[in-house]
Amino acid sequence: MLIGCPKEIKPQEFRVGMTPSAALEAIAHGHSVVVETKAGAGSGFEDAQYEAVGAKIVDTAEEVFATADMIVKVKEPQAVERARLREGQLLFTYLHLAPDPDQTRDLIASGATCIAYETVTDRNGGLPLLAPMSEVAGRLAPQVGAWTLQKANGGRGVLLGGVPGVGPAQVVVIGGGVVGTHAARIAAGMGADVTVLDRSLPRLRYLDDAFGSVFKTRYASAGNTAEMVMAADMVIGAVLIPGAAAPKLVKRADLKHMKTGAAIVDVAIDQGGCFETSHATTHEDPIYEIDGVMHYCVANMPGAVARTSTLALGNATLPFLLALADKGWKRACAEDPHLRAGLNVHAGQLTYGAVGEALGLDHVEAEKLVA
């Protein structure tokens, strides 16, 4: 198979879909790799490193899309990239289709087969290709939230860890999954007073057993959530429903009860955000204010630490990439139900139910396509 890796074109996105190490592995399996020039530069990988392992460097993205059997990326294809996809081509990347009807329609119209990192599962019910970026985003959230809280950025002017004689910031993390756990750990490590809210009692018990007094936990009833959000200096949204639009847990009416200059960090923004007032921003212009509350809603947070993120993502995606290349998408998905869960679009058909529900579109079960 000819595997193509174009340069990411989403604003301020510095990650790359394949590292030189991944290219080496693919070539060792008998495949060919073509990489757009400077695709890896933002993550610290030079063209010469790809050429040294046997990959071919080409000048334009058009050449990559025109020749490759499989396109490997990081972020969802932008409109100009979607127009380059063709019938029978395989796309392997993050998609986040539920809040994005335009992309969904374009991918269906392309005739391509599209497998989304974020809906691939594992035998434990986890999301192995989303987890590394969730870890990165979770650990970044308190860091960017602390920056948002600085007075010069419109925030309350509160130091996360306080100082002797002055109490720490109150940080509330909504969601106790991968993002929430990592966010809580880092915020607590920065000295903040941290509470994690979740509706799963088993998860709350696990967090209590694993972290003890590092941070507090509370059940995420509507009353508890409202009470904690009102008292918070920073609220981190870390709620995920795999493949589906994120639930809106904090409404605009709730903002008037929050502290002036409080910070919201919406890590769920790729799936539409879990605050009603969230809309996607970029690293170039990351924050905005509504009703006195500062919103940080960058849709590709891990892109800020591109090298770490690229290496972590590459470690997770490589086995699935090789399976797709070695076996073809149909056999690979037939043999592995966890990879099959990643199938979102095939040959003009939507194949993921949660996306269909979110966008009001019909879908066909992926199992029927690989039977």
XYZ file of C-alpha atoms in Angstrom:
371
model
C 0.000 0.000 0.000
C 1.143 3.569 -0.684
C 0.685 5.564 2.529
C 0.559 9.349 2.284
C 1.199 11.919 5.011
C 0.328 15.530 4.139
C 1.295 18.557 6.195
C -1.411 19.697 8.609
C -3.057 22.955 7.532
C -5.406 23.693 10.426
C -4.306 26.999 12.041
C -1.500 26.557 14.573
C -1.422 22.769 14.131
C 2.172 21.553 14.327
C 1.695 17.799 14.763
C 2.273 15.288 11.979
C 0.437 12.050 11.167
C 3.546 9.871 10.770
C 6.934 10.072 12.429
C 10.063 8.844 10.639
C 9.949 5.840 12.972
C 6.412 4.996 11.838
C 7.470 5.405 8.212
C 10.344 2.993 8.821
C 7.956 0.402 10.302
C 5.551 0.716 7.373
C 8.365 0.359 4.824
C 9.688 -2.680 6.709
C 6.235 -4.234 6.197
C 6.615 -3.805 2.449
C 4.659 -0.584 1.991
C 5.692 2.753 0.459
C 5.428 6.121 2.197
C 5.114 9.561 0.637
C 5.377 12.666 2.837
C 4.713 16.295 1.969
C 7.804 18.447 2.416
C 8.121 20.017 5.877
C 5.156 17.994 7.191
C 7.150 17.037 10.284
C 8.990 20.314 10.837
C 6.582 21.577 13.506
C 7.237 18.454 15.566
C 11.000 18.566 15.058
C 11.270 16.010 12.219
C 13.151 17.089 9.109
C 12.602 15.848 5.554
C 16.035 14.199 5.622
C 14.924 11.964 8.506
C 12.040 10.622 6.443
C 14.252 10.144 3.393
C 16.817 8.296 5.514
C 14.258 5.563 6.316
C 13.110 5.258 2.705
C 10.130 7.623 2.487
C 9.666 9.846 -0.551
C 9.330 13.603 -0.043
C 7.032 15.498 -2.431
C 6.459 19.215 -2.831
C 2.689 19.500 -2.485
C -0.288 18.046 -0.665
C -1.971 17.527 -4.037
C 0.704 14.950 -4.909
C 0.130 13.113 -1.629
C -3.654 12.941 -2.044
C -3.445 12.099 -5.746
C -1.153 9.085 -5.308
C -1.712 7.601 -1.836
C -3.995 4.649 -1.127
C -4.224 5.683 2.543
C -3.986 9.211 3.951
C -2.704 9.438 7.519
C -3.278 12.737 9.328
C -3.827 14.209 12.773
C -6.697 16.684 12.527
C -9.924 16.407 10.586
C -9.471 17.228 6.889
C -10.159 20.839 6.059
C -12.456 21.752 3.154
C -9.631 21.941 0.602
C -8.366 18.541 1.746
C -11.814 16.952 1.637
C -12.126 18.048 -1.976
C -8.964 16.031 -2.761
C -10.274 12.747 -1.341
C -11.434 10.210 -3.888
C -13.585 7.122 -4.066
C -11.883 4.072 -2.589
C -9.229 6.066 -0.743
C -8.703 5.356 2.961
C -8.491 8.219 5.474
C -7.129 7.546 8.974
C -7.230 10.546 11.323
C -9.278 12.342 13.977
C -12.667 13.330 12.551
C -15.023 14.511 15.355
C -17.996 14.459 12.990
C -20.899 14.899 15.428
C -20.623 18.717 15.692
C -19.467 19.162 12.074
C -22.212 18.614 9.448
C -20.188 20.202 6.634
C -17.288 17.798 7.064
C -19.661 14.854 7.408
C -21.442 15.684 4.167
C -18.156 16.188 2.313
C -16.697 12.895 3.490
C -19.859 11.027 2.516
C -19.786 12.691 -0.908
C -16.094 11.829 -1.424
C -16.717 8.080 -1.563
C -13.679 7.538 0.673
C -13.468 5.156 3.625
C -12.866 7.188 6.771
C -11.703 5.713 10.072
C -11.717 8.055 13.078
C -9.062 7.769 15.757
C -11.482 8.955 18.429
C -13.955 6.073 18.084
C -11.509 3.149 17.882
C -11.980 1.106 21.064
C -10.089 -1.493 23.089
C -11.076 -4.635 24.991
C -11.456 -2.650 28.224
C -13.957 -0.225 26.732
C -11.348 2.528 26.401
C -10.445 4.754 23.459
C -6.764 3.968 22.836
C -6.191 6.493 20.055
C -7.940 9.295 21.892
C -6.323 8.527 25.250
C -2.816 9.922 24.544
C -4.218 13.244 23.343
C -6.674 13.271 26.240
C -3.713 12.847 28.577
C -1.890 15.735 26.908
C -4.970 17.991 26.828
C -5.818 17.152 30.433
C -2.345 18.052 31.599
C -2.379 21.240 29.543
C -5.777 22.396 30.797
C -4.676 23.741 34.220
C -1.620 25.324 32.592
C -3.641 27.263 30.005
C -6.346 27.941 32.589
C -3.773 29.491 34.915
C -2.664 31.730 32.036
C -6.283 32.680 31.316
C -6.753 33.633 34.979
C -3.993 36.227 34.767
C -5.391 39.763 34.990
C -3.672 40.871 31.777
C -5.685 38.223 29.939
C -9.000 39.310 31.460
C -8.999 36.810 34.304
C -9.526 37.220 38.048
C -5.838 37.696 38.736
C -5.698 34.568 40.908
C -2.576 32.455 41.329
C -3.489 28.794 41.108
C -1.459 27.710 44.120
C -1.866 30.849 46.224
C 0.937 31.892 48.582
C 1.410 31.623 52.361
C -1.470 33.513 53.922
C -3.517 33.581 50.694
C -5.628 30.591 49.691
C -5.303 28.698 46.404
C -7.640 28.897 43.445
C -10.777 26.747 43.450
C -10.678 24.427 40.443
C -13.631 22.268 39.379
C -13.156 19.478 36.846
C -16.380 18.200 35.263
C -15.747 14.606 34.241
C -13.499 12.049 35.885
C -12.241 10.197 32.803
C -8.792 10.385 31.231
C -8.877 14.148 30.612
C -10.380 14.946 33.987
C -8.009 12.737 35.953
C -4.914 14.214 34.333
C -6.271 17.758 34.678
C -7.017 17.215 38.363
C -3.573 15.751 39.033
C -1.770 18.683 37.437
C -4.019 21.354 38.986
C -3.533 19.797 42.408
C 0.206 19.597 41.765
C 0.179 23.331 41.045
C -1.315 23.834 44.489
C -4.957 24.440 43.582
C -7.940 23.243 45.623
C -9.420 20.722 43.159
C -12.764 18.920 43.017
C -13.688 16.367 40.345
C -17.369 15.878 39.467
C -18.643 12.678 37.850
C -21.901 10.700 37.655
C -20.242 7.292 37.882
C -19.959 6.118 41.462
C -17.475 3.367 40.515
C -15.295 6.008 38.873
C -15.515 8.271 41.920
C -14.548 5.332 44.146
C -11.572 4.588 41.896
C -10.415 8.215 41.997
C -10.766 8.302 45.761
C -8.826 5.057 46.159
C -6.108 6.020 43.688
C -5.571 9.660 44.645
C -6.866 9.963 48.186
C -6.436 13.513 49.430
C -4.702 14.813 46.268
C -8.081 16.134 45.113
C -11.698 15.850 46.220
C -14.594 14.142 44.433
C -18.321 14.872 44.342
C -21.276 13.352 42.563
C -22.239 15.415 39.509
C -25.887 16.079 40.301
C -27.342 19.263 38.834
C -27.323 20.876 42.272
C -23.746 19.926 43.113
C -22.521 21.022 39.697
C -24.223 24.423 39.956
C -22.886 24.952 43.481
C -19.305 24.071 42.541
C -19.308 26.102 39.320
C -20.524 29.200 41.199
C -17.642 28.937 43.675
C -14.937 28.121 41.138
C -12.098 30.269 39.883
C -11.552 27.771 37.049
C -13.883 25.158 35.529
C -12.427 22.482 33.258
C -14.901 20.681 30.993
C -13.756 17.095 30.479
C -16.903 15.199 29.504
C -16.892 12.757 26.587
C -19.542 10.596 24.956
C -17.578 8.609 22.328
C -18.300 9.882 18.838
C -21.278 11.970 19.959
C -21.794 15.659 20.625
C -20.760 16.679 24.133
C -23.646 17.436 26.525
C -24.113 21.106 27.481
C -23.652 20.951 31.246
C -23.237 24.674 31.981
C -25.779 27.029 30.389
C -25.328 30.693 29.564
C -27.692 31.626 32.392
C -25.243 29.975 34.799
C -22.442 32.381 33.869
C -24.054 35.286 35.725
C -23.679 33.303 38.954
C -19.960 32.680 38.388
C -17.161 34.873 39.666
C -16.204 37.747 37.383
C -12.990 36.820 35.592
C -13.369 33.095 36.266
C -11.859 30.836 33.608
C -13.574 28.090 31.614
C -11.358 25.578 29.803
C -13.464 23.414 27.482
C -11.426 20.347 26.554
C -14.545 18.817 24.979
C -14.663 21.516 22.287
C -13.696 19.035 19.528
C -17.060 17.376 20.154
C -18.931 20.691 20.334
C -18.044 21.644 23.912
C -19.779 21.005 27.217
C -20.536 24.670 27.965
C -23.397 26.308 26.099
C -21.285 29.400 25.421
C -18.299 27.517 23.988
C -17.121 27.949 20.423
C -13.859 26.734 18.964
C -10.827 29.034 19.060
C -7.205 28.723 17.910
C -3.832 29.008 19.616
C -3.463 32.310 17.767
C -6.542 33.818 19.473
C -7.431 31.363 22.243
C -9.709 33.188 24.678
C -12.864 35.276 24.659
C -15.203 36.727 27.274
C -18.934 36.214 27.752
C -20.794 37.713 30.715
C -17.536 38.360 32.545
C -16.306 34.754 32.271
C -13.169 33.998 30.246
C -13.433 31.045 27.839
C -10.438 29.035 26.592
C -11.761 26.737 23.835
C -8.836 25.833 21.572
C -9.898 22.903 19.408
C -6.434 21.364 19.065
C -4.873 21.931 22.471
C -2.236 19.173 22.095
C -0.876 21.004 19.050
C 0.745 23.452 21.456
C 3.173 20.723 22.529
C 3.493 19.192 19.102
C 6.549 16.993 19.590
C 5.271 15.314 22.738
C 1.824 14.933 21.185
C 3.104 13.534 17.889
C 5.270 10.930 19.601
C 2.452 9.896 21.961
C -0.101 9.678 19.156
C 2.291 7.780 16.896
C 2.887 5.156 19.580
C -0.854 4.518 19.769
C -1.804 4.652 16.082
C 1.047 2.585 14.602
C -0.366 -0.923 15.258
C -3.702 0.052 13.696
C -2.002 1.806 10.769
C 0.002 -1.334 10.035
C -3.078 -3.551 10.295
C -4.926 -1.375 7.775
C -1.964 -1.324 5.404
C -1.148 -5.034 5.730
C -4.700 -6.363 5.445
C -6.709 -3.599 3.790
C -9.471 -1.809 5.674
C -12.168 -4.432 5.158
C -10.246 -7.452 6.421
C -8.631 -5.447 9.213
C -12.021 -4.227 10.416
C -13.614 -7.652 10.011
C -10.938 -9.261 12.198
C -10.783 -6.503 14.811
C -14.089 -5.180 16.202
C -12.214 -2.433 18.045
C -10.784 -1.044 14.808
C -14.194 -1.529 13.181
C -15.620 0.843 15.803
C -13.506 3.539 14.199
C -15.276 3.240 10.837
C -17.357 6.413 10.440
C -17.862 6.747 6.677
C -17.593 4.313 3.758
C -18.438 4.700 0.060
C -21.059 7.386 0.487
C -22.575 5.972 3.671
C -22.387 7.106 7.280
C -21.425 4.150 9.469
C -21.428 5.541 13.019
C -24.741 5.742 14.842
C -23.899 8.494 17.323
C -22.956 10.833 14.474
C -26.183 10.022 12.636
C -28.172 10.752 15.789
C -26.389 14.059 16.360
C -26.842 15.246 12.772
C -30.174 13.638 11.891
C -28.653 11.413 9.217
C -29.275 7.773 8.361
C -26.465 5.324 8.897
C -25.612 1.730 8.070
C -24.057 -0.589 10.657
C -20.348 -1.105 10.078
C -20.732 -4.822 10.776
C -22.862 -5.213 7.628
C -20.144 -3.684 5.465
C -17.446 -6.126 6.547
C -19.585 -9.268 6.771
